[in-house]
């Protein structure tokens, strides 16, 4: 049974739900798919190219991967993620993906509706999350097949859209549309509530028995009794209270409050731009998103006759901005703190044949430096930093030699990364991080979780997945869905056994 009918307002209900997922991007969607009863089995006749893993899979052929020992299956696997379950799920979906791209998945998916665990997925945007706000026609960093979710090949979906596949990478708009359609095609839409902002998540302050009594009096729809049994002394786990509001058609906000046993953080890290923290960063010509640049181009606020646009950063978003400027012949000053030979630069990790446009930017960064002869439309300042922005449209830059240089600019784009907005958690979620004294950051301070269950190390019944725990690529964040589902299923079995034993003892 679905938790909600479509278009239901959360504010009209008092809900006690086993699992609440905050974030409706690919992480939340994939977890919803598994919680809804979709189970991966070893496909008949499938042979995994890793003989050790293949033998392990043969041992449990008649069991879904969810019900098996993930630590045992993932032992010894290596790859581009540091999480063993992410590597396991990736190699089951895309065997030898880093070597060859055409090896078929060894999994067969079955819908077992009786294994559904009721849940809600809350998000501000339509299903797909931040992909709906990634403007522009730039290609995704990953291959099409690495962006897809279980059970629906992206190329099969594109055939129904009459898209002419010119290469193996899609645009953000296409990926956002795919994720939105995926939810409908897989029958998950009744688990999703869009236009929803979470404002607080906290442990219920009352004792468990009082909370239970209150819920029993007020509840209109209780979905926990079938899936997560309660004992005579109240719920088996601490209950979490999730509060927020839902924005409806006329723009008004309808508040809601729900109780849940398990909270999954799947918000991604696209919410808040990282800032330099320097003088003048709040001036009206300084921006922190590439969409602002695209808008300025469309409104002719910047053009090929303008003073240069200064672009700060050495990541892919900054590279996208450079490419956008190049396409429109807009002059660019590109400043970044790293040396161009730094092995940590993302360009060093991208194959040239698959990502020619990014290597074009990298060549510019290396060869069109301010220390060499002048170059039309693009000049790089490696190992430099911005000192300040001035109201008279000047940027003060400190070069690698320590010299301060004043530059006339038309606008500034500070594209040095993003942070998640976890303001609904105490301490903005810092206590969940690897270093509790610092803000949560996918690169510098991810949420610390158990590598197999994805439960937060510092908070029971709290789970993290996706970029929040350092898995930035869709290819690997799907492992979080497998680990969390496996954990919850196994806990449910233990609860059911415990209730049965208590009943037998009383009998």
Short mmCIF file of C-alpha atoms in Angstrom, two decimals:
data_model
loop_
_atom_site.label_atom_id
_atom_site.label_comp_id
_atom_site.label_asym_id
_atom_site.label_seq_id
_atom_site.Cartn_x
_atom_site.Cartn_y
_atom_site.Cartn_z
CA UNK A 1 0.00 0.00 0.00
CA UNK A 2 1.34 3.45 -0.84
CA UNK A 3 1.76 5.88 2.00
CA UNK A 4 0.13 8.76 0.18
CA UNK A 5 -2.26 9.34 -2.64
CA UNK A 6 -0.88 11.64 -5.31
CA UNK A 7 -1.16 15.38 -4.55
CA UNK A 8 -1.76 14.67 -0.85
CA UNK A 9 -0.64 17.46 1.48
CA UNK A 10 1.55 16.28 4.34
CA UNK A 11 -0.02 18.94 6.57
CA UNK A 12 -3.36 17.14 6.34
CA UNK A 13 -1.97 13.96 7.88
CA UNK A 14 -0.37 12.70 11.05
CA UNK A 15 2.08 10.10 9.85
CA UNK A 16 4.27 7.54 11.52
CA UNK A 17 6.58 6.21 8.81
CA UNK A 18 9.41 3.68 9.15
CA UNK A 19 11.84 5.54 6.85
CA UNK A 20 12.03 9.19 5.85
CA UNK A 21 14.47 10.12 3.07
CA UNK A 22 15.46 13.79 2.91
CA UNK A 23 16.50 14.52 -0.66
CA UNK A 24 14.93 13.31 -3.92
CA UNK A 25 17.95 13.21 -6.20
CA UNK A 26 19.39 9.99 -7.65
CA UNK A 27 20.41 8.80 -4.14
CA UNK A 28 16.88 9.07 -2.75
CA UNK A 29 15.32 7.68 -5.92
CA UNK A 30 17.52 4.58 -5.94
CA UNK A 31 16.86 3.93 -2.25
CA UNK A 32 13.11 4.27 -2.84
CA UNK A 33 13.38 1.70 -5.66
CA UNK A 34 14.91 -0.89 -3.33
CA UNK A 35 12.68 -0.09 -0.35
CA UNK A 36 9.65 -0.53 -2.63
CA UNK A 37 10.47 -4.22 -2.97
CA UNK A 38 12.69 -4.36 -6.06
CA UNK A 39 15.32 -7.00 -5.45
CA UNK A 40 18.54 -7.83 -7.37
CA UNK A 41 19.30 -11.51 -8.05
CA UNK A 42 22.10 -13.18 -9.99
CA UNK A 43 20.72 -13.41 -13.53
CA UNK A 44 20.36 -16.94 -15.02
CA UNK A 45 23.47 -17.84 -16.99
CA UNK A 46 25.31 -14.68 -15.94
CA UNK A 47 29.06 -14.93 -15.43
CA UNK A 48 30.91 -12.18 -13.59
CA UNK A 49 34.41 -11.54 -14.98
CA UNK A 50 35.83 -11.56 -11.44
CA UNK A 51 36.06 -15.32 -10.70
CA UNK A 52 36.25 -14.88 -6.91
CA UNK A 53 33.17 -12.68 -6.81
CA UNK A 54 31.40 -14.97 -9.28
CA UNK A 55 31.89 -17.96 -6.99
CA UNK A 56 30.52 -15.99 -4.05
CA UNK A 57 27.47 -14.97 -6.09
CA UNK A 58 26.90 -18.59 -7.11
CA UNK A 59 26.80 -19.58 -3.45
CA UNK A 60 23.84 -17.25 -2.89
CA UNK A 61 22.23 -17.48 -6.33
CA UNK A 62 18.78 -18.19 -4.87
CA UNK A 63 18.91 -15.16 -2.54
CA UNK A 64 18.71 -11.50 -3.46
CA UNK A 65 21.90 -9.51 -2.98
CA UNK A 66 20.02 -7.44 -0.37
CA UNK A 67 19.70 -10.52 1.85
CA UNK A 68 23.32 -11.61 1.56
CA UNK A 69 26.44 -10.65 3.52
CA UNK A 70 27.64 -7.48 1.78
CA UNK A 71 30.93 -7.44 3.65
CA UNK A 72 31.70 -10.96 2.42
CA UNK A 73 30.70 -10.18 -1.18
CA UNK A 74 32.68 -6.94 -1.36
CA UNK A 75 35.86 -8.25 0.25
CA UNK A 76 38.91 -7.61 -1.94
CA UNK A 77 37.19 -5.38 -4.50
CA UNK A 78 39.10 -2.33 -5.73
CA UNK A 79 38.06 0.67 -7.77
CA UNK A 80 37.44 4.41 -7.87
CA UNK A 81 35.31 4.55 -4.72
CA UNK A 82 36.56 4.07 -1.19
CA UNK A 83 33.31 2.40 -0.14
CA UNK A 84 33.24 -1.42 -0.52
CA UNK A 85 29.46 -1.68 -1.03
CA UNK A 86 29.59 1.04 -3.70
CA UNK A 87 32.27 -0.95 -5.51
CA UNK A 88 30.23 -4.14 -5.16
CA UNK A 89 27.00 -2.69 -6.56
CA UNK A 90 28.89 -0.93 -9.34
CA UNK A 91 30.66 -4.09 -10.50
CA UNK A 92 27.37 -6.02 -10.42
CA UNK A 93 25.62 -3.37 -12.52
CA UNK A 94 28.60 -2.55 -14.77
CA UNK A 95 31.25 -5.30 -14.61
CA UNK A 96 34.73 -4.13 -15.57
CA UNK A 97 33.33 -0.67 -16.34
CA UNK A 98 36.74 0.98 -16.16
CA UNK A 99 38.13 -1.40 -18.80
CA UNK A 100 35.21 -2.02 -21.15
CA UNK A 101 31.80 -0.40 -21.40
CA UNK A 102 29.72 -3.14 -22.99
CA UNK A 103 29.84 -5.94 -20.39
CA UNK A 104 26.22 -6.69 -19.39
CA UNK A 105 24.98 -6.50 -15.82
CA UNK A 106 24.94 -9.81 -13.97
CA UNK A 107 21.78 -8.80 -12.09
CA UNK A 108 18.14 -9.60 -12.70
CA UNK A 109 15.57 -7.41 -10.95
CA UNK A 110 12.37 -8.76 -9.43
CA UNK A 111 9.55 -6.82 -7.80
CA UNK A 112 8.58 -8.50 -4.53
CA UNK A 113 5.81 -6.26 -3.25
CA UNK A 114 5.54 -8.04 0.10
CA UNK A 115 9.06 -6.84 0.89
CA UNK A 116 8.11 -3.18 0.58
CA UNK A 117 9.21 -0.99 3.50
CA UNK A 118 6.95 2.09 3.67
CA UNK A 119 8.86 5.33 3.27
CA UNK A 120 8.61 8.94 2.18
CA UNK A 121 11.04 10.87 -0.01
CA UNK A 122 11.00 14.62 0.64
CA UNK A 123 12.49 17.15 -1.79
CA UNK A 124 12.26 20.78 -2.85
CA UNK A 125 12.37 20.07 -6.57
CA UNK A 126 10.74 17.38 -8.75
CA UNK A 127 12.33 13.91 -8.48
CA UNK A 128 15.90 14.32 -9.68
CA UNK A 129 16.77 17.02 -7.16
CA UNK A 130 19.56 19.42 -8.07
CA UNK A 131 19.72 18.09 -11.64
CA UNK A 132 16.66 20.25 -12.34
CA UNK A 133 18.54 23.43 -11.50
CA UNK A 134 21.76 22.64 -13.40
CA UNK A 135 21.25 24.96 -16.33
CA UNK A 136 22.97 24.97 -19.67
CA UNK A 137 23.76 22.38 -22.32
CA UNK A 138 27.11 21.20 -20.97
CA UNK A 139 27.61 17.44 -21.03
CA UNK A 140 27.67 15.40 -17.83
CA UNK A 141 31.02 14.29 -16.50
CA UNK A 142 29.97 10.63 -16.47
CA UNK A 143 29.02 8.30 -19.30
CA UNK A 144 25.32 7.74 -19.95
CA UNK A 145 25.42 4.24 -18.51
CA UNK A 146 26.98 5.46 -15.27
CA UNK A 147 24.19 8.02 -14.77
CA UNK A 148 21.36 5.50 -15.03
CA UNK A 149 19.49 3.87 -12.16
CA UNK A 150 18.69 0.15 -11.76
CA UNK A 151 16.07 -1.38 -14.00
CA UNK A 152 15.92 1.28 -16.73
CA UNK A 153 18.76 1.76 -19.18
CA UNK A 154 19.18 5.38 -20.11
CA UNK A 155 19.61 4.49 -23.79
CA UNK A 156 16.31 2.60 -23.76
CA UNK A 157 14.62 5.62 -22.21
CA UNK A 158 16.14 7.99 -24.78
CA UNK A 159 14.70 5.91 -27.63
CA UNK A 160 11.22 6.83 -26.43
CA UNK A 161 12.26 10.49 -26.42
CA UNK A 162 13.56 10.45 -30.01
CA UNK A 163 16.88 11.75 -28.82
CA UNK A 164 19.68 11.50 -31.36
CA UNK A 165 22.58 10.04 -29.39
CA UNK A 166 25.70 11.66 -30.81
CA UNK A 167 27.95 10.45 -27.99
CA UNK A 168 27.92 8.55 -24.70
CA UNK A 169 27.31 11.56 -22.48
CA UNK A 170 24.05 13.37 -21.80
CA UNK A 171 23.14 16.94 -20.81
CA UNK A 172 21.94 17.76 -17.28
CA UNK A 173 18.47 18.51 -18.68
CA UNK A 174 18.25 15.02 -20.16
CA UNK A 175 19.42 13.40 -16.95
CA UNK A 176 16.91 15.40 -14.88
CA UNK A 177 14.10 14.33 -17.21
CA UNK A 178 15.25 10.70 -17.02
CA UNK A 179 15.18 10.70 -13.20
CA UNK A 180 11.74 12.29 -13.12
CA UNK A 181 10.38 9.73 -15.60
CA UNK A 182 12.12 6.88 -13.77
CA UNK A 183 10.02 7.52 -10.66
CA UNK A 184 6.82 7.24 -12.68
CA UNK A 185 7.89 4.25 -14.78
CA UNK A 186 8.91 2.29 -11.68
CA UNK A 187 5.71 3.18 -9.83
CA UNK A 188 7.48 5.09 -7.06
CA UNK A 189 5.67 8.41 -7.36
CA UNK A 190 3.38 7.87 -4.36
CA UNK A 191 6.43 7.76 -2.11
CA UNK A 192 7.61 11.19 -3.27
CA UNK A 193 6.55 14.58 -1.94
CA UNK A 194 7.98 17.54 -3.87
CA UNK A 195 7.95 21.26 -3.02
CA UNK A 196 8.89 20.25 0.51
CA UNK A 197 11.35 21.98 2.84
CA UNK A 198 12.52 20.26 6.02
CA UNK A 199 13.15 22.75 8.84
CA UNK A 200 14.03 20.47 11.77
CA UNK A 201 14.84 16.86 12.60
CA UNK A 202 15.03 16.03 16.29
CA UNK A 203 14.62 13.16 18.71
CA UNK A 204 11.23 13.07 20.38
CA UNK A 205 11.68 14.69 23.77
CA UNK A 206 8.87 12.83 25.50
CA UNK A 207 9.30 9.31 26.75
CA UNK A 208 8.50 6.59 24.24
CA UNK A 209 5.20 5.53 25.83
CA UNK A 210 3.76 9.06 25.79
CA UNK A 211 4.83 9.54 22.19
CA UNK A 212 3.14 6.28 21.25
CA UNK A 213 -0.10 7.23 23.06
CA UNK A 214 -0.15 10.64 21.39
CA UNK A 215 0.31 9.12 17.96
CA UNK A 216 -2.40 6.52 18.53
CA UNK A 217 -4.88 9.27 19.43
CA UNK A 218 -4.06 11.60 16.55
CA UNK A 219 -2.91 9.33 13.79
CA UNK A 220 -5.11 9.09 10.73
CA UNK A 221 -2.88 6.76 8.78
CA UNK A 222 -0.43 4.48 10.59
CA UNK A 223 1.86 2.54 8.27
CA UNK A 224 4.24 1.02 10.78
CA UNK A 225 2.25 -1.87 12.19
CA UNK A 226 2.85 -4.26 9.29
CA UNK A 227 6.48 -3.54 8.61
CA UNK A 228 8.04 -2.38 11.87
CA UNK A 229 6.33 -3.96 14.90
CA UNK A 230 6.16 -2.19 18.23
CA UNK A 231 6.45 -3.81 21.62
CA UNK A 232 4.22 -3.29 24.63
CA UNK A 233 6.74 -0.77 25.92
CA UNK A 234 6.62 1.37 22.79
CA UNK A 235 8.61 1.54 19.57
CA UNK A 236 11.77 -0.51 19.42
CA UNK A 237 13.83 2.48 18.25
CA UNK A 238 14.06 6.15 19.11
CA UNK A 239 11.51 8.12 17.12
CA UNK A 240 12.55 11.14 15.14
CA UNK A 241 10.30 14.14 14.65
CA UNK A 242 10.60 15.69 11.18
CA UNK A 243 9.09 19.14 10.72
CA UNK A 244 8.89 21.38 7.70
CA UNK A 245 6.51 22.92 5.22
CA UNK A 246 5.11 22.15 1.81
CA UNK A 247 4.70 24.94 -0.73
CA UNK A 248 1.45 24.73 -2.66
CA UNK A 249 0.23 26.28 -5.90
CA UNK A 250 -0.70 29.73 -4.54
CA UNK A 251 2.75 30.10 -2.96
CA UNK A 252 1.58 29.57 0.61
CA UNK A 253 3.31 27.23 3.04
CA UNK A 254 1.54 24.31 4.71
CA UNK A 255 3.45 23.06 7.78
CA UNK A 256 3.79 19.36 8.50
CA UNK A 257 5.10 17.11 11.25
CA UNK A 258 5.79 13.40 10.95
CA UNK A 259 7.39 10.74 13.14
CA UNK A 260 9.90 8.28 11.77
CA UNK A 261 12.16 5.53 13.07
CA UNK A 262 14.90 6.05 10.50
CA UNK A 263 16.15 9.18 8.78
CA UNK A 264 18.22 9.04 5.60
CA UNK A 265 20.19 12.12 4.56
CA UNK A 266 20.36 12.19 0.77
CA UNK A 267 20.38 15.93 0.14
CA UNK A 268 23.54 16.11 -1.95
CA UNK A 269 25.86 19.08 -1.60
CA UNK A 270 24.55 21.50 -4.23
CA UNK A 271 22.67 23.84 -1.86
CA UNK A 272 25.16 26.49 -0.75
CA UNK A 273 28.07 27.92 -2.76
CA UNK A 274 31.51 27.95 -1.18
CA UNK A 275 32.85 31.48 -0.77
CA UNK A 276 36.25 33.09 -0.65
CA UNK A 277 35.42 35.13 2.44
CA UNK A 278 37.12 38.28 1.13
CA UNK A 279 36.33 41.98 0.89
CA UNK A 280 33.78 42.85 -1.78
CA UNK A 281 32.47 39.34 -2.35
CA UNK A 282 28.92 40.60 -1.79
CA UNK A 283 29.16 43.27 -4.50
CA UNK A 284 26.47 43.00 -7.22
CA UNK A 285 28.89 41.95 -9.98
CA UNK A 286 30.23 38.94 -8.00
CA UNK A 287 28.35 35.67 -8.51
CA UNK A 288 28.69 32.08 -7.34
CA UNK A 289 26.85 30.14 -10.05
CA UNK A 290 27.36 29.54 -13.74
CA UNK A 291 23.65 30.23 -14.36
CA UNK A 292 24.28 33.90 -13.47
CA UNK A 293 26.89 34.02 -16.24
CA UNK A 294 24.49 32.48 -18.75
CA UNK A 295 21.82 35.02 -17.78
CA UNK A 296 24.29 37.90 -18.20
CA UNK A 297 25.16 36.64 -21.69
CA UNK A 298 21.51 36.34 -22.71
CA UNK A 299 20.74 39.85 -21.46
CA UNK A 300 23.89 41.21 -23.21
CA UNK A 301 25.35 42.48 -19.93
CA UNK A 302 28.62 40.89 -21.01
CA UNK A 303 29.88 40.34 -24.54
CA UNK A 304 33.09 40.09 -26.57
CA UNK A 305 33.72 43.83 -26.13
CA UNK A 306 33.37 43.77 -22.34
CA UNK A 307 36.16 43.86 -19.80
CA UNK A 308 37.22 40.33 -18.90
CA UNK A 309 35.13 38.06 -16.72
CA UNK A 310 37.22 36.72 -13.86
CA UNK A 311 36.58 33.03 -13.17
CA UNK A 312 37.85 31.65 -9.87
CA UNK A 313 38.34 27.89 -9.49
CA UNK A 314 39.96 24.87 -11.10
CA UNK A 315 37.10 22.39 -11.03
CA UNK A 316 34.62 21.31 -13.67
CA UNK A 317 32.12 24.08 -13.01
CA UNK A 318 34.83 26.68 -13.53
CA UNK A 319 35.87 24.81 -16.68
CA UNK A 320 32.26 24.91 -17.90
CA UNK A 321 32.27 28.68 -17.39
CA UNK A 322 35.49 28.99 -19.40
CA UNK A 323 33.95 26.94 -22.21
CA UNK A 324 30.81 29.06 -22.14
CA UNK A 325 32.90 32.23 -22.40
CA UNK A 326 34.99 30.73 -25.21
CA UNK A 327 31.85 29.86 -27.17
CA UNK A 328 30.63 33.47 -26.92
CA UNK A 329 34.10 34.99 -27.44
CA UNK A 330 33.99 36.69 -24.03
CA UNK A 331 37.44 37.53 -22.57
CA UNK A 332 38.36 35.58 -19.43
CA UNK A 333 40.84 35.91 -16.59
CA UNK A 334 41.07 32.48 -14.97
CA UNK A 335 42.56 32.36 -11.48
CA UNK A 336 43.14 29.29 -9.32
CA UNK A 337 45.34 28.35 -6.38
CA UNK A 338 46.85 25.09 -7.62
CA UNK A 339 49.85 24.53 -9.85
CA UNK A 340 48.86 23.21 -13.28
CA UNK A 341 50.95 20.08 -12.63
CA UNK A 342 49.09 19.27 -9.39
CA UNK A 343 47.99 15.60 -9.64
CA UNK A 344 44.85 16.47 -7.68
CA UNK A 345 43.41 18.52 -10.54
CA UNK A 346 40.27 16.83 -11.87
CA UNK A 347 41.56 17.09 -15.45
CA UNK A 348 44.31 14.63 -14.59
CA UNK A 349 41.65 12.01 -13.87
CA UNK A 350 39.67 12.38 -17.11
CA UNK A 351 40.57 10.39 -20.27
CA UNK A 352 41.32 12.80 -23.12
CA UNK A 353 39.25 10.90 -25.68
CA UNK A 354 36.11 10.99 -23.54
CA UNK A 355 36.46 14.57 -22.30
CA UNK A 356 38.14 16.60 -25.08
CA UNK A 357 36.42 19.85 -24.07
CA UNK A 358 37.80 19.75 -20.53
CA UNK A 359 41.29 18.97 -21.77
CA UNK A 360 40.95 21.96 -24.07
CA UNK A 361 40.45 24.11 -20.97
CA UNK A 362 43.37 22.40 -19.23
CA UNK A 363 45.66 23.18 -22.16
CA UNK A 364 44.66 26.82 -21.90
CA UNK A 365 45.36 26.79 -18.17
CA UNK A 366 48.86 25.43 -18.86
CA UNK A 367 49.87 27.32 -21.98
CA UNK A 368 48.05 30.66 -21.81
CA UNK A 369 49.45 31.90 -18.53
CA UNK A 370 50.02 35.58 -17.74
CA UNK A 371 53.75 34.81 -17.55
CA UNK A 372 53.91 33.98 -21.26
CA UNK A 373 53.02 36.18 -24.23
CA UNK A 374 49.57 37.82 -24.22
CA UNK A 375 46.63 35.76 -25.43
CA UNK A 376 43.31 36.94 -26.85
CA UNK A 377 40.24 36.17 -24.74
CA UNK A 378 41.89 33.93 -22.12
CA UNK A 379 44.65 34.37 -19.54
CA UNK A 380 45.34 32.04 -16.63
CA UNK A 381 46.83 32.94 -13.25
CA UNK A 382 47.98 29.64 -11.66
CA UNK A 383 48.87 29.59 -7.95
CA UNK A 384 47.18 32.94 -7.42
CA UNK A 385 44.45 34.21 -5.15
CA UNK A 386 41.91 37.00 -5.14
CA UNK A 387 42.59 39.60 -2.43
CA UNK A 388 39.44 41.69 -2.87
CA UNK A 389 36.77 42.98 -5.22
CA UNK A 390 36.36 46.76 -5.41
CA UNK A 391 33.17 48.80 -6.05
CA UNK A 392 34.76 50.38 -9.16
CA UNK A 393 34.65 46.97 -10.92
CA UNK A 394 38.23 46.10 -10.07
CA UNK A 395 39.64 42.83 -8.82
CA UNK A 396 42.84 42.77 -6.74
CA UNK A 397 44.74 39.57 -7.48
CA UNK A 398 47.93 38.29 -5.87
CA UNK A 399 50.10 36.35 -8.31
CA UNK A 400 52.42 33.44 -7.51
CA UNK A 401 55.30 35.92 -7.16
CA UNK A 402 53.42 37.82 -4.45
CA UNK A 403 52.71 40.82 -6.66
CA UNK A 404 49.30 42.47 -6.25
CA UNK A 405 47.64 43.20 -9.60
CA UNK A 406 44.55 45.39 -10.12
CA UNK A 407 42.36 44.18 -12.98
CA UNK A 408 39.34 45.80 -14.60
CA UNK A 409 36.54 43.23 -14.91
CA UNK A 410 32.93 43.09 -16.08
CA UNK A 411 31.84 40.42 -13.59
CA UNK A 412 33.31 37.76 -11.31
CA UNK A 413 32.36 34.09 -11.03
CA UNK A 414 33.54 32.38 -7.85
CA UNK A 415 33.13 28.68 -8.65
CA UNK A 416 35.06 26.85 -5.94
CA UNK A 417 32.53 24.26 -4.84
CA UNK A 418 29.35 23.90 -2.83
CA UNK A 419 28.21 22.84 0.61
CA UNK A 420 25.05 21.04 1.74
CA UNK A 421 22.38 22.94 3.64
CA UNK A 422 21.90 20.93 6.83
CA UNK A 423 20.39 23.78 8.85
CA UNK A 424 17.56 21.45 9.92
CA UNK A 425 20.04 19.44 12.04
CA UNK A 426 21.61 20.48 15.33
CA UNK A 427 24.99 22.14 14.76
CA UNK A 428 24.14 22.05 11.02
CA UNK A 429 25.08 18.37 11.15
CA UNK A 430 28.73 19.02 12.08
CA UNK A 431 28.58 16.39 14.82
CA UNK A 432 28.02 13.75 12.12
CA UNK A 433 31.22 14.59 10.27
CA UNK A 434 34.60 12.92 10.29
CA UNK A 435 35.80 16.08 12.07
CA UNK A 436 32.90 17.32 14.26
CA UNK A 437 34.51 20.75 14.60
CA UNK A 438 34.15 21.55 10.89
CA UNK A 439 31.20 22.01 8.50
CA UNK A 440 30.10 19.00 6.45
CA UNK A 441 31.85 18.93 3.08
CA UNK A 442 31.88 16.11 0.55
CA UNK A 443 35.61 16.59 -0.06
CA UNK A 444 37.01 17.82 3.25
CA UNK A 445 34.64 16.56 5.94
CA UNK A 446 32.03 14.01 4.81
CA UNK A 447 29.49 12.45 7.13
CA UNK A 448 31.11 9.45 8.80
CA UNK A 449 29.13 6.25 8.26
CA UNK A 450 29.54 2.52 8.67
CA UNK A 451 30.92 1.34 5.30
CA UNK A 452 28.41 -1.52 5.02
CA UNK A 453 25.17 -0.20 6.60
CA UNK A 454 25.72 3.54 5.88
CA UNK A 455 24.45 4.31 9.38
CA UNK A 456 26.02 7.43 10.87
CA UNK A 457 28.81 6.61 13.29
CA UNK A 458 27.65 9.28 15.73
CA UNK A 459 23.88 8.79 15.48
CA UNK A 460 21.90 5.54 15.48
CA UNK A 461 18.98 5.20 13.03
CA UNK A 462 20.47 8.07 11.01
CA UNK A 463 21.91 7.21 7.60
CA UNK A 464 23.93 9.12 5.03
CA UNK A 465 24.43 8.46 1.33
CA UNK A 466 25.68 10.07 -1.87
CA UNK A 467 27.87 13.20 -1.93
CA UNK A 468 27.32 13.78 1.80
CA UNK A 469 29.53 10.76 2.52
CA UNK A 470 31.98 11.48 -0.30
CA UNK A 471 30.38 9.52 -3.17
CA UNK A 472 30.03 12.28 -5.76
CA UNK A 473 29.27 10.16 -8.80
CA UNK A 474 25.87 8.60 -9.48
CA UNK A 475 27.76 5.48 -10.48
CA UNK A 476 28.81 4.89 -6.86
CA UNK A 477 26.08 6.52 -4.76
CA UNK A 478 23.77 3.62 -5.65
CA UNK A 479 25.80 1.50 -3.22
CA UNK A 480 24.29 3.50 -0.37
CA UNK A 481 20.82 2.36 -1.40
CA UNK A 482 21.92 -1.28 -1.32
CA UNK A 483 23.66 -0.95 2.05
CA UNK A 484 20.80 0.91 3.77
CA UNK A 485 18.11 -1.42 2.41
CA UNK A 486 20.10 -4.49 3.45
CA UNK A 487 20.56 -3.05 6.95
CA UNK A 488 16.88 -2.21 7.41
CA UNK A 489 15.71 -5.57 6.04
CA UNK A 490 17.97 -7.48 8.41
CA UNK A 491 16.87 -5.37 11.39
CA UNK A 492 13.25 -5.96 10.46
CA UNK A 493 13.82 -9.71 10.47
CA UNK A 494 15.39 -9.52 13.92
CA UNK A 495 12.45 -7.48 15.23
CA UNK A 496 9.96 -9.93 13.79
CA UNK A 497 11.80 -12.85 15.38
CA UNK A 498 11.93 -11.05 18.72
CA UNK A 499 8.20 -10.31 18.68
CA UNK A 500 7.50 -13.94 17.76
CA UNK A 501 9.67 -15.19 20.63
CA UNK A 502 7.95 -12.85 23.11
CA UNK A 503 4.58 -14.09 21.89
CA UNK A 504 5.61 -17.72 22.27
CA UNK A 505 6.91 -17.09 25.79
CA UNK A 506 3.61 -15.53 26.82
CA UNK A 507 1.73 -18.39 25.24
#
